[in-house]
Coordinates of C-alpha atoms and ligand atoms in Angstrom, one line a residue:
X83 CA -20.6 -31.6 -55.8
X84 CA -19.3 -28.7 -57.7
X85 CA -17.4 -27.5 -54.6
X86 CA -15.6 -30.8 -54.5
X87 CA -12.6 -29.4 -55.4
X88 CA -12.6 -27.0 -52.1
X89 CA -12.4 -29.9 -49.6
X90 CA -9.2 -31.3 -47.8
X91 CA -8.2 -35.1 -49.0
X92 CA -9.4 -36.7 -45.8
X93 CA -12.5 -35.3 -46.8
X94 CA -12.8 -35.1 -50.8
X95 CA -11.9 -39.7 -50.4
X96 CA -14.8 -40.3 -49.0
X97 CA -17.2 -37.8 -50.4
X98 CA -15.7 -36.2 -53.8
X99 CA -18.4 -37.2 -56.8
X100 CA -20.6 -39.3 -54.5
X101 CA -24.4 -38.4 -53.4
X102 CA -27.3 -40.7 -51.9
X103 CA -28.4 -43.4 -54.7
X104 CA -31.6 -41.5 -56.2
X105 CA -33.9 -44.8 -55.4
X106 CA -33.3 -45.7 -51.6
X107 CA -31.1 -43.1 -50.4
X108 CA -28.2 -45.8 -50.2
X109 CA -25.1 -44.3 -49.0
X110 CA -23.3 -46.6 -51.1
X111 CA -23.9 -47.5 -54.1
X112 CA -25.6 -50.4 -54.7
X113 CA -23.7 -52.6 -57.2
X114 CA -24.8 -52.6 -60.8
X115 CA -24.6 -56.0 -62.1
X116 CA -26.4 -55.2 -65.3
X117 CA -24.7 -55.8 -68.9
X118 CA -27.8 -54.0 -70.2
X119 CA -31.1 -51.5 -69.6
X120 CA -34.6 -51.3 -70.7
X121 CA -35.6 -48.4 -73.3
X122 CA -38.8 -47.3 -73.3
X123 CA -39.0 -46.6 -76.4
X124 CA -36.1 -47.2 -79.3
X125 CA -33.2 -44.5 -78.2
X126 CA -35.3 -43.3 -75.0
X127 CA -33.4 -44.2 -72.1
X128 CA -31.9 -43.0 -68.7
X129 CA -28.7 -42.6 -70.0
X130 CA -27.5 -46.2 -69.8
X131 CA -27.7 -48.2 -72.7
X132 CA -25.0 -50.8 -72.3
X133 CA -22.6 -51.6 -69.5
X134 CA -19.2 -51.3 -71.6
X135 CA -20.1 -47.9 -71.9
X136 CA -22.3 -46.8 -69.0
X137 CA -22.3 -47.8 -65.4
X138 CA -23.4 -46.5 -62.3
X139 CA -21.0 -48.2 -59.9
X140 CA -18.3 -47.4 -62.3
X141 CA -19.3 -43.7 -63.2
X142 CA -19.1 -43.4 -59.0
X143 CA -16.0 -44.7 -58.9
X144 CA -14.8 -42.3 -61.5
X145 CA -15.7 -39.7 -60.3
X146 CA -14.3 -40.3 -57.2
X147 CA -10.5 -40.7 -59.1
X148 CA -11.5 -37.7 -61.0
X149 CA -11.8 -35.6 -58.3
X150 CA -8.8 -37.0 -56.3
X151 CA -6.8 -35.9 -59.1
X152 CA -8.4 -32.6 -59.3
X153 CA -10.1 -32.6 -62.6
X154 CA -12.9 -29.8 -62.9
X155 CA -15.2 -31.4 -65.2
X156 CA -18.7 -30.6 -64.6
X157 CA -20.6 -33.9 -64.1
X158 CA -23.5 -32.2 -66.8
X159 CA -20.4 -32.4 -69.5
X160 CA -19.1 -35.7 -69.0
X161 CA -21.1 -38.4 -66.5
X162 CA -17.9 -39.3 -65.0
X163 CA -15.8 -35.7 -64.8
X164 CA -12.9 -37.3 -66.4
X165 CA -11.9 -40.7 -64.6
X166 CA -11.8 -43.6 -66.5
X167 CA -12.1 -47.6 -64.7
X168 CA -10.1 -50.1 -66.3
X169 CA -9.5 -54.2 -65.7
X170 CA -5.7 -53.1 -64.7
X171 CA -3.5 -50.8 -64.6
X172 CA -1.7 -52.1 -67.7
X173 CA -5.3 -52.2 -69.3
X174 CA -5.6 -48.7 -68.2
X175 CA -2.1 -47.7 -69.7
X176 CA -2.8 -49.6 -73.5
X177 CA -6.0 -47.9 -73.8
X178 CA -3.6 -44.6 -73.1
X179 CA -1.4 -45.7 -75.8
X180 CA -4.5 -46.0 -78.3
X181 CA -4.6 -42.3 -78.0
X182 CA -1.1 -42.3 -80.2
X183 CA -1.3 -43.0 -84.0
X184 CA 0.6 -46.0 -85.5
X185 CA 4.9 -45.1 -85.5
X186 CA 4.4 -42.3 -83.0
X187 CA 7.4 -41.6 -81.1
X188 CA 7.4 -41.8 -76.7
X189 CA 9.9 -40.3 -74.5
X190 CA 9.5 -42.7 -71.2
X191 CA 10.7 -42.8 -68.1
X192 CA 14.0 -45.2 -67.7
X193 CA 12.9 -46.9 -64.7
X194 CA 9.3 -48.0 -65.1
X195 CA 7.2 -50.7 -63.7
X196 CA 8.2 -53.8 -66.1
X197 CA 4.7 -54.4 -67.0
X198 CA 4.8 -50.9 -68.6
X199 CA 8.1 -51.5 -70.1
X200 CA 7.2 -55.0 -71.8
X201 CA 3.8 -53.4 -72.9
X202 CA 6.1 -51.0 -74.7
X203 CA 8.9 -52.8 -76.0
X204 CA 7.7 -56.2 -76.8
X205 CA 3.7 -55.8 -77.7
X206 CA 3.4 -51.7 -78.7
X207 CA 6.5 -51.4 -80.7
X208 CA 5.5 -54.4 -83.0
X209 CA 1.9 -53.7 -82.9
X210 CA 1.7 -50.0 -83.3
X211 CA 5.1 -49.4 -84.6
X212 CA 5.4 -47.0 -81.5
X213 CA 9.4 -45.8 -81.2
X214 CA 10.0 -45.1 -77.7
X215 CA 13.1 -43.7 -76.2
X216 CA 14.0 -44.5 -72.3
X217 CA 15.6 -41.6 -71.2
X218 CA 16.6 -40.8 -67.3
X219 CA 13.9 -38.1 -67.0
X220 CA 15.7 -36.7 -63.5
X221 CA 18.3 -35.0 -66.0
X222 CA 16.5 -32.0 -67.3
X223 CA 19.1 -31.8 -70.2
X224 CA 18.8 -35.5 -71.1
X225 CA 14.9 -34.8 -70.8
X226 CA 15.7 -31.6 -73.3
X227 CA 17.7 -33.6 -75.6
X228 CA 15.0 -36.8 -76.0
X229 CA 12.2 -34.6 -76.6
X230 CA 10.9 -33.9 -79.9
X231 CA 8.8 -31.5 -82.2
X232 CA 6.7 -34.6 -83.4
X233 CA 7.3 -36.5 -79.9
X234 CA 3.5 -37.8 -79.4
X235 CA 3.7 -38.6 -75.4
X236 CA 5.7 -38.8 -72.8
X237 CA 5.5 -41.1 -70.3
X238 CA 6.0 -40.7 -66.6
X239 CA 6.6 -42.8 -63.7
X240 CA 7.6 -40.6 -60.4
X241 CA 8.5 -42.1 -57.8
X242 CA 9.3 -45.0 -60.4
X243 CA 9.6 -48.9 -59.3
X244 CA 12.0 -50.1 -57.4
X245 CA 14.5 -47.2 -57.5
X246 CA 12.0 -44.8 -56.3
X247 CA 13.7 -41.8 -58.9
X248 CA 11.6 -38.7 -58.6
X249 CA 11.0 -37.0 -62.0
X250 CA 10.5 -32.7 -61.1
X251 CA 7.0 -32.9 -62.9
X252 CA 6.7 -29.0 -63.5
X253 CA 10.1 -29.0 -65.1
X254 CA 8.9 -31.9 -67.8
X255 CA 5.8 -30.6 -68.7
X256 CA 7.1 -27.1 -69.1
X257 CA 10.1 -28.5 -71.5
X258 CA 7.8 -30.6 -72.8
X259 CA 5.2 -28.0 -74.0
X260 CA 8.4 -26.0 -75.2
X261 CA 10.0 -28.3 -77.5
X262 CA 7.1 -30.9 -78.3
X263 CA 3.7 -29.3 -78.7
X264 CA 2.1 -32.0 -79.6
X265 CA 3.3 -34.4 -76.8
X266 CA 0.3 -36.0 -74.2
X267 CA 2.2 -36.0 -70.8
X268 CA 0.9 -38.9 -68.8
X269 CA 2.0 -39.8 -65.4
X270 CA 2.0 -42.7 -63.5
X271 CA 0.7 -42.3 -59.9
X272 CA 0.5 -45.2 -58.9
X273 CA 3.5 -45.5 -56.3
X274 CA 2.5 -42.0 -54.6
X275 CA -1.1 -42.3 -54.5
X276 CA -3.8 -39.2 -55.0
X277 CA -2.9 -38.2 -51.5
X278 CA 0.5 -37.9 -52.1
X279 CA 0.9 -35.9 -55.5
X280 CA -1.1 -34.7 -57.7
X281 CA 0.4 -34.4 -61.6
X282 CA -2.4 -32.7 -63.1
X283 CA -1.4 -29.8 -61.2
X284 CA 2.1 -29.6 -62.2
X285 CA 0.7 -29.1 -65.9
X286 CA 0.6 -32.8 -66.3
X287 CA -2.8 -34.1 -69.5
X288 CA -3.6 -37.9 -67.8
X289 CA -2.8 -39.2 -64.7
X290 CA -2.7 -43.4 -64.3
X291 CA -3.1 -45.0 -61.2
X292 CA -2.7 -49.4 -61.0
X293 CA -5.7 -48.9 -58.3
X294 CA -4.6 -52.3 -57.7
X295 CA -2.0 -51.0 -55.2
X296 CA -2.4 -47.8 -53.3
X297 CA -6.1 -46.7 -54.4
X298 CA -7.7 -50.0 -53.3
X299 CA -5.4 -50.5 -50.7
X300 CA -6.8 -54.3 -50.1
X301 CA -5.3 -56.4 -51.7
X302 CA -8.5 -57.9 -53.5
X303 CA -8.8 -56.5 -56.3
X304 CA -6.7 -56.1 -59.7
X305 CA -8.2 -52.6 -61.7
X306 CA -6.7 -49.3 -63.1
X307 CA -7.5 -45.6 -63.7
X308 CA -7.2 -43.1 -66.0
X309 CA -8.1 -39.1 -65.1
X310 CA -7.7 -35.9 -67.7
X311 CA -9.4 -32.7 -66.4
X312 CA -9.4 -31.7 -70.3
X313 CA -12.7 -31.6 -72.0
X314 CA -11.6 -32.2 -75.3
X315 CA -9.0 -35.0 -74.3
X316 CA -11.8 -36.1 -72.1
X317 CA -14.1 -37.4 -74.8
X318 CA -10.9 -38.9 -76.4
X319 CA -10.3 -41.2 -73.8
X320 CA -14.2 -42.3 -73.7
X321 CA -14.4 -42.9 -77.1
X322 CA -11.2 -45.0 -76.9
X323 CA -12.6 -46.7 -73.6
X324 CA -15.9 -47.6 -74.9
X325 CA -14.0 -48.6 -78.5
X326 CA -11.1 -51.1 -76.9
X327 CA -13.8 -52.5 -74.1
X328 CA -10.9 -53.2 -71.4
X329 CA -13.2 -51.7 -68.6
X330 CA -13.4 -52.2 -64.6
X331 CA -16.6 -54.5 -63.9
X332 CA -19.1 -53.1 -61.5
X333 CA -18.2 -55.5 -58.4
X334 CA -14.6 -54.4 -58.6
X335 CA -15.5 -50.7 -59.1
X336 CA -17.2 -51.3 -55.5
X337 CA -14.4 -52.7 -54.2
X338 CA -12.0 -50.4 -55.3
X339 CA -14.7 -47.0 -53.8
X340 CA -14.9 -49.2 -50.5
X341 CA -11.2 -48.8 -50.4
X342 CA -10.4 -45.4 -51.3
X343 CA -12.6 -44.3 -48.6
X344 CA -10.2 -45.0 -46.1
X345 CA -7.0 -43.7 -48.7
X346 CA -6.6 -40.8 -46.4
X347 CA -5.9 -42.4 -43.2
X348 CA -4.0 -45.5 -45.0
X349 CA -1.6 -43.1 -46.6
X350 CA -1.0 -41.3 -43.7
X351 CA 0.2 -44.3 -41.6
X352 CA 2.3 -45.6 -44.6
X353 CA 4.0 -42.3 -44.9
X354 CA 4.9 -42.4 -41.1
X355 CA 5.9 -45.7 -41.1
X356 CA 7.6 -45.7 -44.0
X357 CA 9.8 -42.8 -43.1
X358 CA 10.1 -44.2 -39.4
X359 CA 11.6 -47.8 -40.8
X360 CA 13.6 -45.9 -43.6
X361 CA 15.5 -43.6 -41.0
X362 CA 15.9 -47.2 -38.6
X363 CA 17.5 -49.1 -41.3
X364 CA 19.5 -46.4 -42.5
X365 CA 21.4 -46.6 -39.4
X366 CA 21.5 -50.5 -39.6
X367 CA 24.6 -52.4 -39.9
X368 CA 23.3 -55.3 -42.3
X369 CA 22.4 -52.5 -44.9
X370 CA 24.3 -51.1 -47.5
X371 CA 22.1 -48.1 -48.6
X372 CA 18.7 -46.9 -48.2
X373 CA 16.5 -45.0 -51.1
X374 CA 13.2 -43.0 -50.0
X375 CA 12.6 -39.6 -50.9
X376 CA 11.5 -38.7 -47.4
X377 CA 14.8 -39.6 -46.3
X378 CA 17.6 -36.3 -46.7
X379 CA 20.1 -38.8 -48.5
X380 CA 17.8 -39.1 -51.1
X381 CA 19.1 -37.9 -54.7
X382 CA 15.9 -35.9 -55.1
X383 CA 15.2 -35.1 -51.9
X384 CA 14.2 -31.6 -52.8
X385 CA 11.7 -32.6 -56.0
X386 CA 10.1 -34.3 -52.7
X387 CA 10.0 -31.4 -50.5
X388 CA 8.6 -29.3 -53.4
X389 CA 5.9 -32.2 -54.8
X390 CA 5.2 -34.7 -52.6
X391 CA 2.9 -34.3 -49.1
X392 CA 4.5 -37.9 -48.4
X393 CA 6.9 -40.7 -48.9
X394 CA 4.5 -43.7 -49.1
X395 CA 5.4 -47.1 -47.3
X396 CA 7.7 -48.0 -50.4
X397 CA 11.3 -48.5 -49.4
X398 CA 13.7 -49.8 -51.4
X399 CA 17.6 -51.0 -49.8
X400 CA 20.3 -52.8 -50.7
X401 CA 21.7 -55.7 -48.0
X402 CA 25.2 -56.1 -47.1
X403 CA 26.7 -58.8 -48.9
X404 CA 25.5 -61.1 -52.2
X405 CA 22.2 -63.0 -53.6
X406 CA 23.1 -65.7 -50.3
X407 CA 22.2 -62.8 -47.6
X408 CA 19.3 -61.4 -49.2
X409 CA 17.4 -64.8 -49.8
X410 CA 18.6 -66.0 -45.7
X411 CA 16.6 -62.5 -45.0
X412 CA 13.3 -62.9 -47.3
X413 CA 13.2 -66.3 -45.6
X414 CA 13.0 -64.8 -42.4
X415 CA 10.8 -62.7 -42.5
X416 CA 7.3 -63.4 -40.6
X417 CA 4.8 -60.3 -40.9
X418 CA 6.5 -58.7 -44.7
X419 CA 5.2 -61.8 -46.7
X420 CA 7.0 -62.5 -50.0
X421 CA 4.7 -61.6 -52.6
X422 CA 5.3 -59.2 -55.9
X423 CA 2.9 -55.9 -56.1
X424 CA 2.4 -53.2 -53.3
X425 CA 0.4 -50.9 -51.4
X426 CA -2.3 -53.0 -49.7
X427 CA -2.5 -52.9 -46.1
X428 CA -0.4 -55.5 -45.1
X429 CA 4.0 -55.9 -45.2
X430 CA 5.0 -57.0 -48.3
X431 CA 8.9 -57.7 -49.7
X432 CA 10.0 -58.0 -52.8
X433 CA 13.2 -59.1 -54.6
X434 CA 12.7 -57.2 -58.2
X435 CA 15.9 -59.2 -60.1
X436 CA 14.1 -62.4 -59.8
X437 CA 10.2 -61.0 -59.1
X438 CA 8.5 -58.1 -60.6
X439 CA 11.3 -57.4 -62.8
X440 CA 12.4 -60.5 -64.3
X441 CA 10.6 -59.1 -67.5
X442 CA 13.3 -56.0 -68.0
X443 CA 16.0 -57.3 -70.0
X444 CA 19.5 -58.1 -68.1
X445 CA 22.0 -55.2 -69.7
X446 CA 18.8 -52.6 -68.5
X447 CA 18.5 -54.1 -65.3
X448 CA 22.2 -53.9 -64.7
X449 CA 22.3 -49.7 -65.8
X450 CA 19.5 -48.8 -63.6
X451 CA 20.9 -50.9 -60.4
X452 CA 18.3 -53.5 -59.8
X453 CA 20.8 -56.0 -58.0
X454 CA 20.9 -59.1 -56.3
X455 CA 20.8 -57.6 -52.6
X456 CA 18.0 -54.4 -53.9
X457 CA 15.4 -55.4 -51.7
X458 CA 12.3 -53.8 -51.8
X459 CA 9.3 -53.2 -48.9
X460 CA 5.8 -52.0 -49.3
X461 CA 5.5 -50.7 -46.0
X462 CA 1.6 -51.5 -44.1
X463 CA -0.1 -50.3 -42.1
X464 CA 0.2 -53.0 -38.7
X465 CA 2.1 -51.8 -35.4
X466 CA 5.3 -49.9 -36.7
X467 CA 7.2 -51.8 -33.9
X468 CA 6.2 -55.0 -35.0
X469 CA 7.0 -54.6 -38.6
X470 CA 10.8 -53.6 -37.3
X471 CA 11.6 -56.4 -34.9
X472 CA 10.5 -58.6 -37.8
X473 CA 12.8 -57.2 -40.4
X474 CA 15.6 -57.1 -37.0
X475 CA 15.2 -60.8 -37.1
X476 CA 15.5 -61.1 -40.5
X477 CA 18.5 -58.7 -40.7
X478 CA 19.9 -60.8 -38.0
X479 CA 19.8 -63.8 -40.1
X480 CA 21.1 -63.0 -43.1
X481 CA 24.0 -61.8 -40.9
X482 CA 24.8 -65.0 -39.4
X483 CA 24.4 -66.5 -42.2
X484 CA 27.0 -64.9 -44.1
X485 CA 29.7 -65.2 -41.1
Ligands
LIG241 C1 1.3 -52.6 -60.8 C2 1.7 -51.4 -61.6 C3 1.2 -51.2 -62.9 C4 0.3 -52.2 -63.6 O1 -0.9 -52.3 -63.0 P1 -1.7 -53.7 -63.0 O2 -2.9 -53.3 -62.2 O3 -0.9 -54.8 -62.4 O4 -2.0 -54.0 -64.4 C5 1.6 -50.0 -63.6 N1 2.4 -49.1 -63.0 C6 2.9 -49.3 -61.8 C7 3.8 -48.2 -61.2 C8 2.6 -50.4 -61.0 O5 3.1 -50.6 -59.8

């Protein structure tokens, strides 16, 4: 396992952290549904006292994440090498925040999920006093200007939901370790996957993945990650794991290790597809603009050339024409069912005003350009053909409907 690191992705998914179960030789393993274990005498155990804090169907999972990520911890210093399971992604991000003391101040990303952002500005800010400033981190001198001596962490989202920014990682983290020393840089990966960037590497201390969408891939199953590869920030984020409780049970944990096994090939269909349908309804007369950082129009097209090895299957575009055409065309639609989150296997559309982003206030909504007609796809992975002649139809539809 310690040459985990040397293996492609398409091989490190379905391998990276795991061995034969020491019992039965299971492949797999099996799932832990124990809250406790037996001591054979008091403080003589295996090295599982209590399932909040030890599991062996979350440990594998975690070590899986860990390695995607490319942490380096040794298994022998820390039974999960750095990854951390947690109920959600949003469970996974305030256990993040518990690493700040009370008043700290956070430089975040402008445009971030609006789970994150409500976490922040509505529970966070009252609760822990935290004073967070949402700064447009694709400006380097906005970036310069936000950050702080005594700035605590700054908080990433690249590419960020729906209007799939790119923030040039390298460039944060080293402004970041110039101006505020004492600054955690987190990113969320969630929208690009393991396969498709990995922050650590760009200088980056935690990386936070909503498994529930990309990781998991399924569908079935709500959960979230956290990964350091620093020892020292590594037992931080245990002792604050095992302290707050907000863990990933051991039947999701298989769930979400089932899934990531197939993360290579899933990612590379979404990327394809994703880039084929961009380019198509660039071209298309019922649309008024297409973002995805694959595409050359993209703002940041070169941040993607430079830190990306993919686009992902998330589009977002803007329709021709008002609130009217875009609901005609999320009527229409037949395979892309209407449905907020992402990255499972199967077409999904989203209307973020009214959906996953009702929860960003108005004013903010308005700056960042999260309209009536922004329509946004999660690309799957059926027949690239069919998922076009579907969103044709529906194209077609909110055309008539508006003449
Ligand atoms: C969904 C999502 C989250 C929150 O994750 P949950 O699993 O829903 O709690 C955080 N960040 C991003 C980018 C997401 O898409």
């Amino acid at each position: 396992m310690h040459e985990d690191h040397k293996m492609h992705i398409d091989t490190k998914v379905i391998h990276a952290g795991q061995r034969p179960e020491e019992v039965t030789g299971a492949v797999m393993p099996p799932i832990f549904t124990t809250s406790t274990y037996a001591q054979s005498s008091p403080g003589v155990h295996k090295g599982f006292e209590y399932t909040r804090s030890h599991n062996p169907t979350r440990y594998a999972l975690e070590r899986m994440v860990a390695r995607l990520e490319g942490s380096k911890i040794a298994e022998a210093r820390d039974p999960s090498c750095g990854g951390f399971a947690f109920a959600s992604g949003l469970a996974a991000m305030g256990t993040a925040l518990e690493l700040c003391d009370a008043g700290a101040h956070i430089v975040c990303m402008d445009d971030v999920y609006g789970g994150s952002n409500r976490l922040l500005s509505r529970v966070r800010a009252r609760s822990q006093g935290l004073k967070v400033d949402y700064v447009d981190l694709t400006d380097l001198n906005k970036a310069e200007r936000a950050l702080k001596s005594e700035t605590a962490m700054v908080w990433v989202e690249t590419p960020t939901n729906p209007t799939l920014k790119l923030v040039d990682l390298t460039e944060i983290a080293k402004i970041a370790r110039k101006k505020s020393p004492k600054a955690l840089l987190v990113c969320d990966n969630t929208f690009a996957s393991s396969v498709n960037q990995t922050p650590l590497a760009h200088g980056f201390d935690i990386v936070l993945h909503s498994t529930t969408k990309y990781m998991n891939g399924h569908s079935d199953a709500v959960g979230g990650v956290l990964v350091t590869g620093d020892e020292a920030l590594c037992d931080r984020i245990r002792f604050v794991q095992n302290s707050i409780g907000s863990v990933m049970g051991p039947f999701d944990s298989y769930l979400v290790l089932r899934g990531i096994k197939t993360l290579g090939v899933r990612m590379a269909r979404h990327n394809e597809s994703g880039l084929r349908i961009a380019h198509w309804l660039e071209r298309h007369e019922a649309v008024e603009r297409v973002v995805y950082p694959g595409l050359a129009s993209h703002p940041q097209h070169g941040i993607y050339k430079k830190q990306m090895r993919g686009g992902t299957g998330m589009i977002t575009f803007f329709i021709k024409g008002g609130l009217d055409e875009a609901r005609r065309f999320l009527e229409s639609l037949r395979v892309f069912q209407l449905a907020e989150s992402l990255g499972g296997v199967e077409s999904l559309v989203d209307h973020p005003a009214i959906m996953t982003h009702a929860s960003v206030p108005p004013e903010m909504r308005r700056e960042l350009g999260i309209s009536d007609t922004l329509i946004r796809l999660s690309v799957g992975i059926e027949d690239c053909d069919d998922l076009m002649t579907d969103l044709e139809h529906a194209l077609g539809a909110a055309v008539r409907a508006a003449t």
